[in-house]
Coordinates of C-alpha atoms in Angstrom, one line a residue:
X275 CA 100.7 137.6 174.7
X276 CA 102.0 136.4 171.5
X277 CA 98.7 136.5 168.5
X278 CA 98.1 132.4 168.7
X279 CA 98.2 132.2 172.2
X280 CA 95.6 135.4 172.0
X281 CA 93.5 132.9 169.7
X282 CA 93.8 130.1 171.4
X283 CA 92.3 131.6 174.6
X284 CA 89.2 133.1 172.2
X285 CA 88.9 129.1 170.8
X286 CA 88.6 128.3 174.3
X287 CA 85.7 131.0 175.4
X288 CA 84.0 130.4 172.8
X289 CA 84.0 126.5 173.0
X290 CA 82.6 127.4 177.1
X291 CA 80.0 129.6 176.0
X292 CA 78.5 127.6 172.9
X293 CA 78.9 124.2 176.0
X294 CA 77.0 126.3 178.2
X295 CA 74.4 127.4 176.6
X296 CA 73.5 123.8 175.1
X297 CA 71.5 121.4 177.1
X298 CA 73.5 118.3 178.2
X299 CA 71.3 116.0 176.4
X300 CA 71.8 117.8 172.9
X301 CA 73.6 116.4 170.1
X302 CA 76.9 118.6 169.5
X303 CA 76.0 121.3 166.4
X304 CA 77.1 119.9 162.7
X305 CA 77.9 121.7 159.5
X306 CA 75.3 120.5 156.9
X307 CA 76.0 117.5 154.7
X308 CA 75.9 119.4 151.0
X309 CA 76.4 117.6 148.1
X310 CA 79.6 116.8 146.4
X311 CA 79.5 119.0 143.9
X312 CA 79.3 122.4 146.1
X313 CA 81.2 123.9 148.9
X314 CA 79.5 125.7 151.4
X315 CA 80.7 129.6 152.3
X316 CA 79.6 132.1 154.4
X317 CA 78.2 135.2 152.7
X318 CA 80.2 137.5 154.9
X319 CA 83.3 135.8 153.8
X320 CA 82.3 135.8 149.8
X321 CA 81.6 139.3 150.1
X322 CA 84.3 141.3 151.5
X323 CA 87.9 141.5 150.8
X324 CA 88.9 138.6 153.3
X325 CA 90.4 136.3 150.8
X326 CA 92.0 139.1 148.6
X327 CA 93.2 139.0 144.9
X328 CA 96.5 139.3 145.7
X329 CA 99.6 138.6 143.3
X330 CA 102.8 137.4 144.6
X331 CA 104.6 139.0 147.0
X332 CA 102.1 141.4 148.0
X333 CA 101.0 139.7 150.7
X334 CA 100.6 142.1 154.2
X335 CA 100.9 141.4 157.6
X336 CA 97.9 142.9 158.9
X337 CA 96.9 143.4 163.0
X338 CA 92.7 144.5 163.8
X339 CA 92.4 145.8 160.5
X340 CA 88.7 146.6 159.2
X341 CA 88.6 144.3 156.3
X342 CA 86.8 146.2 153.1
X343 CA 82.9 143.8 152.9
X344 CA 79.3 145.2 151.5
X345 CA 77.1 146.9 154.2
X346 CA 75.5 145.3 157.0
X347 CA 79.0 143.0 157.6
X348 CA 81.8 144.5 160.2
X349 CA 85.1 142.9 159.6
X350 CA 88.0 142.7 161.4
X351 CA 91.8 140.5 161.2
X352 CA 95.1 139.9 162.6
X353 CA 97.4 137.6 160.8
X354 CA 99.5 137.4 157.5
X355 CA 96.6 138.5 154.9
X356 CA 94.7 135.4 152.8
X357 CA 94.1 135.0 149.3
X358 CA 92.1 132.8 146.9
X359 CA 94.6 130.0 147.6
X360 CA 94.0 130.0 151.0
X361 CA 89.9 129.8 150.2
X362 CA 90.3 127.0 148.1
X363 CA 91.6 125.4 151.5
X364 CA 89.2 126.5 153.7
X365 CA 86.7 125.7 151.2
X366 CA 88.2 122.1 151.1
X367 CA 88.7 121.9 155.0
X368 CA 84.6 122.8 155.5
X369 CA 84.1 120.2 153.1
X370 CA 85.9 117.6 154.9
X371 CA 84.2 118.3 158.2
X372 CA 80.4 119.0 157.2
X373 CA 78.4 116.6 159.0
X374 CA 80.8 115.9 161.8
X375 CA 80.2 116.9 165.5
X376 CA 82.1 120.2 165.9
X377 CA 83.4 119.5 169.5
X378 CA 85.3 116.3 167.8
X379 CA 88.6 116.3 166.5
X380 CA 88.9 115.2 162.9
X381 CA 91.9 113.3 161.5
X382 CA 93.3 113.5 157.9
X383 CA 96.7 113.9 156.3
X384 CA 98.7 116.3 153.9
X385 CA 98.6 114.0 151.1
X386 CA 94.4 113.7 151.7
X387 CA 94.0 117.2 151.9
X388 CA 96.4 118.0 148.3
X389 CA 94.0 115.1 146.5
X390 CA 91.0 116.9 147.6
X391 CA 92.9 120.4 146.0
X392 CA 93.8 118.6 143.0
X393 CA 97.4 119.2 143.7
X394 CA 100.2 116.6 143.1
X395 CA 102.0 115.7 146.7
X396 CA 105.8 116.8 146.2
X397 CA 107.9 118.5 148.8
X398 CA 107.0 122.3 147.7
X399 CA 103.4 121.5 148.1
X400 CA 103.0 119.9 150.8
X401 CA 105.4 123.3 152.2
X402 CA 103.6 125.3 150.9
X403 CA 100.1 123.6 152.4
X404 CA 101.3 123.4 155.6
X405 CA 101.9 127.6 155.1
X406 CA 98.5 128.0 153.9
X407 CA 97.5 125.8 157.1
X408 CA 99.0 128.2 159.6
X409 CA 98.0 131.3 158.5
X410 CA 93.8 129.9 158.9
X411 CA 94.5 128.8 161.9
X412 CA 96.6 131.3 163.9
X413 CA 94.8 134.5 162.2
X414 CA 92.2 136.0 164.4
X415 CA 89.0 136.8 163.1
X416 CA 85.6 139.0 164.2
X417 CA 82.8 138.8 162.0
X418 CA 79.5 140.9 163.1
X419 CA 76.2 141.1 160.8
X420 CA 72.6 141.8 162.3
X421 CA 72.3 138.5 162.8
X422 CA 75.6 137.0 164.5
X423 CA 79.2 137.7 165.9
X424 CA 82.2 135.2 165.7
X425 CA 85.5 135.6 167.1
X426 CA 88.0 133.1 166.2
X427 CA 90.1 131.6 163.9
X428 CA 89.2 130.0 160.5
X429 CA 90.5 126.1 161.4
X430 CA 92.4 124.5 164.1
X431 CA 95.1 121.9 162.9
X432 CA 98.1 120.4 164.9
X433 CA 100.6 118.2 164.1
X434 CA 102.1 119.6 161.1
X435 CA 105.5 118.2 161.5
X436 CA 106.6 115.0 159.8
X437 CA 104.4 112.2 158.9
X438 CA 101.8 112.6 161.8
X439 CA 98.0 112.7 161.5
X440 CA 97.2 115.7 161.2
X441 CA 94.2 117.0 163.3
X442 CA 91.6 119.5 162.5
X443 CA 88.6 121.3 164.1
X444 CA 86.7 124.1 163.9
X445 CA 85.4 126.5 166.7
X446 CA 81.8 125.7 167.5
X447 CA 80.4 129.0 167.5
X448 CA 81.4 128.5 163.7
X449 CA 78.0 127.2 162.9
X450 CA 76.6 130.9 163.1
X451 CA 78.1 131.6 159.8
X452 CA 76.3 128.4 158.3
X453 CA 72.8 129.4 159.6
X454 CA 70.2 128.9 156.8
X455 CA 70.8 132.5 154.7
X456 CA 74.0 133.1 155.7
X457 CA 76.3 130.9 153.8
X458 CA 76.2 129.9 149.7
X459 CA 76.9 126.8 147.9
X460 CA 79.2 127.7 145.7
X461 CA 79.7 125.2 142.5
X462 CA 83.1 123.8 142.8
X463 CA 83.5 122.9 139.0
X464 CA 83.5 126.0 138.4
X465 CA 85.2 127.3 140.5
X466 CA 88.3 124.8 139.8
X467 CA 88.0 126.1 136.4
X468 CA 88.6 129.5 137.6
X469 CA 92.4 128.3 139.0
X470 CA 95.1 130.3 138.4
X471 CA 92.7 133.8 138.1
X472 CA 92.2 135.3 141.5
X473 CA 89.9 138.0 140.5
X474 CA 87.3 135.6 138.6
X475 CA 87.2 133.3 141.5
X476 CA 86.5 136.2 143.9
X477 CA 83.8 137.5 141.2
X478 CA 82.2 133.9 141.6
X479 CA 82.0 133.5 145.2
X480 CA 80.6 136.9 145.5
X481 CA 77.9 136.8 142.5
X482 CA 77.1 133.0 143.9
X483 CA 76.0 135.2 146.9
X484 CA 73.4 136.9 144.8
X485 CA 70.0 135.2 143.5
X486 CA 69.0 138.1 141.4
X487 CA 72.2 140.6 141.7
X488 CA 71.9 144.4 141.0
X489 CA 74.2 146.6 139.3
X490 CA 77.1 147.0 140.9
X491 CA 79.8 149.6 140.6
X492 CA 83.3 148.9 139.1
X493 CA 85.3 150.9 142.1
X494 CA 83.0 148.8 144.7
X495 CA 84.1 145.7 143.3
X496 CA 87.8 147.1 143.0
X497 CA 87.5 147.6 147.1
X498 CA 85.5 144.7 147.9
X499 CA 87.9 142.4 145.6
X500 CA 91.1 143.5 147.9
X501 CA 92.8 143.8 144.4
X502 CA 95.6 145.9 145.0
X503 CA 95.9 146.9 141.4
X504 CA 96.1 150.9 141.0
X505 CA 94.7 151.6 137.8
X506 CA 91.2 152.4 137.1
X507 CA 91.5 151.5 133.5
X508 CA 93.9 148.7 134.3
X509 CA 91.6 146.8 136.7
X510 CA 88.7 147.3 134.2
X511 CA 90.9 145.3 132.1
X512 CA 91.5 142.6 134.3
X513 CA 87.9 143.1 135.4
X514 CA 86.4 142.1 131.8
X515 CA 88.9 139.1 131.6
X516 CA 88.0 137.9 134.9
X517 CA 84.4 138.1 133.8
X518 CA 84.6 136.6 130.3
X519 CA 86.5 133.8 131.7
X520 CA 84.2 133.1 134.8
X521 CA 81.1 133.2 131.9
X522 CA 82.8 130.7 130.2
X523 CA 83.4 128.5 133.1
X524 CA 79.7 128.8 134.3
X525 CA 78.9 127.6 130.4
X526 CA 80.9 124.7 130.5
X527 CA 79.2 123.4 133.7
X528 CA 75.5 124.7 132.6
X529 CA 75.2 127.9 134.7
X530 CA 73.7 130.5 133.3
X531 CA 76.0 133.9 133.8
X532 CA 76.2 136.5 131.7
X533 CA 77.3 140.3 131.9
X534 CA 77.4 143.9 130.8
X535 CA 79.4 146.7 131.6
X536 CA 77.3 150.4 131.0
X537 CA 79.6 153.2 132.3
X538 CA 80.6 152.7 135.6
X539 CA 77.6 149.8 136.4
X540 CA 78.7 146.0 136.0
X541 CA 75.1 144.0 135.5
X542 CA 75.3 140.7 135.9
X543 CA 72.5 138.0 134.9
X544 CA 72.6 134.1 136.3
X545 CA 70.5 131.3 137.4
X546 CA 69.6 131.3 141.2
X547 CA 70.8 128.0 143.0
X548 CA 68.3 126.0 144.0
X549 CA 68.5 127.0 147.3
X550 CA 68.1 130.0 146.6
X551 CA 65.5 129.7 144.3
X552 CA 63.7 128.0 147.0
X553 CA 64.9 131.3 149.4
X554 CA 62.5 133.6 147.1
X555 CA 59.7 131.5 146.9
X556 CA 59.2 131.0 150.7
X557 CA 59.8 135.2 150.6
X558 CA 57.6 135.8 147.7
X559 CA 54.9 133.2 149.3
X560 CA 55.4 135.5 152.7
X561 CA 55.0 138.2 151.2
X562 CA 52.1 138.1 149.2
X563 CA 50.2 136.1 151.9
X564 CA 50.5 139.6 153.8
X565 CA 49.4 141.3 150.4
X566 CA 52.2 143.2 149.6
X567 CA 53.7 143.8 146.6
X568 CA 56.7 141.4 146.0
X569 CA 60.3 143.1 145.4
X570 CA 63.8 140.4 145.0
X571 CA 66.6 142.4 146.8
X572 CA 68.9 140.2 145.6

């Protein structure tokens, strides 16, 4: 059994089992509608070495390997390994499909989906899309936390030759990764700004997945980054560029980021999003109503 025929048949199980357990009479789950200006993301995506910071040419076949995340996430793949490329995509794909019934097919184009990237349509591009394309949507994907497991792929599309619509859809059982705490929305200004510097984007997805963020260790972002540079004091280097650059960015859109590395510690100090500003309150409110003392965890 060849690996998309393997994820086809999970698409499938998983389509029967969210049918199943949903009364005949319900509406058909939905992404949320966020705002223009954010993407949504799943915290178990933004903070493990799924979409790696990878340069060119090292990109790995990989088949059920454990994906490097922070504790409390198990993560496994099969498929040629993603990048920050291939999030921007995703990222773009979600975005195209939030608010739209998730057992309905969803019809776009090439050209649509480089305008939404920001990418002029030429014959390498749209190539090189239609790459990016496959690899979310024949890779096979588990994701367990506490609160959820989903086993899948990251987008179905069809049609990719010639000039046809091309169709998308995502695996209902999707939604899990979009409950209330479990996904960010990550500012896509910023973001945009970050083009062309792997390692800052990955440092904003992940820190945009932290209200209050402790200090975090240099060699734990190394792993959790997927950076395959060697080099202690060379990924430092790339480290503090990545940082100055994505504290720039926040600046230039009016987020509040700063940082400090002491030692081995990276501290990092922004502005919660207003969701999750609104997250601590209701915890902080909870909390106190029982009388105990309140303590962010970030």
């Amino acid at each position: 059994m060849g690996p998309l025929t393997k994820v086809r048949e999970l698409e499938a199980r998983a389509s029967a089992t969210t049918s199943a357990l949903r009364p005949a009479d319900a509406p058909a789950p939905r992404l949320q509608n966020w705002r223009e200006l954010y993407r949504a993301l799943p915290n178990a995506v933004l903070r493990s070495a799924l979409f790696a910071v990878i340069g060119k040419g090292q990109r790995a076949r990989l088949d059920g390997t454990t994906i490097t995340s922070q504790a409390g996430i198990a993560l496994t793949y099969s498929g040629e390994q993603l990048d920050q490329s291939d999030l921007d995509l995703w990222a773009t794909l979600l975005h195209l499909l939030r608010n739209h019934p998730l057992d309905q097919e969803f019809h776009t184009s090439i050209y649509a989906l480089l305008k939404g990237l920001g990418i002029t349509d030429t014959g390498p591009s749209r190539t090189s899309l239609k790459h990016r394309l496959l690899r979310l949507s024949s890779c096979e994907l588990s994701i367990r936390t506490a609160s959820f497991v989903y086993e899948g792929n990251l987008i179905k599309a069809d049609y990719l030759e010639g000039n046809k619509p091309l169709v998308l859809g995502l695996n209902p059982s999707i939604i899990g990764l979009f409950a209330s705490d479990q996904f960010t929305l990550v500012h896509w200004g910023v973001r945009c700004m970050l083009s062309g510097s792997p390692l800052a984007q990955w440092l904003h997805g992940y820190y945009s997945t932290h209200a209050a963020p402790y200090p975090v260790r240099i060699d734990t972002l190394h792993k959790l980054s997927g950076s395959k540079t060697v080099s202690p004091s060379k990924f430092l280097q790339l480290l503090r560029r990545a940082l100055d650059r994505l504290a720039l960015a926040s600046a230039e859109h009016g987020q509040k980021f700063t940082y400090q590395i002491d030692g081995e510690l990276v501290s990092v100090n922004k502005r919660p999003s207003p969701s999750q500003e609104r997250h601590i309150s209701k915890r902080q409110n909870r909390t106190v109503t029982a009388g105990k003392p309140y303590r962010h965890s970030g």
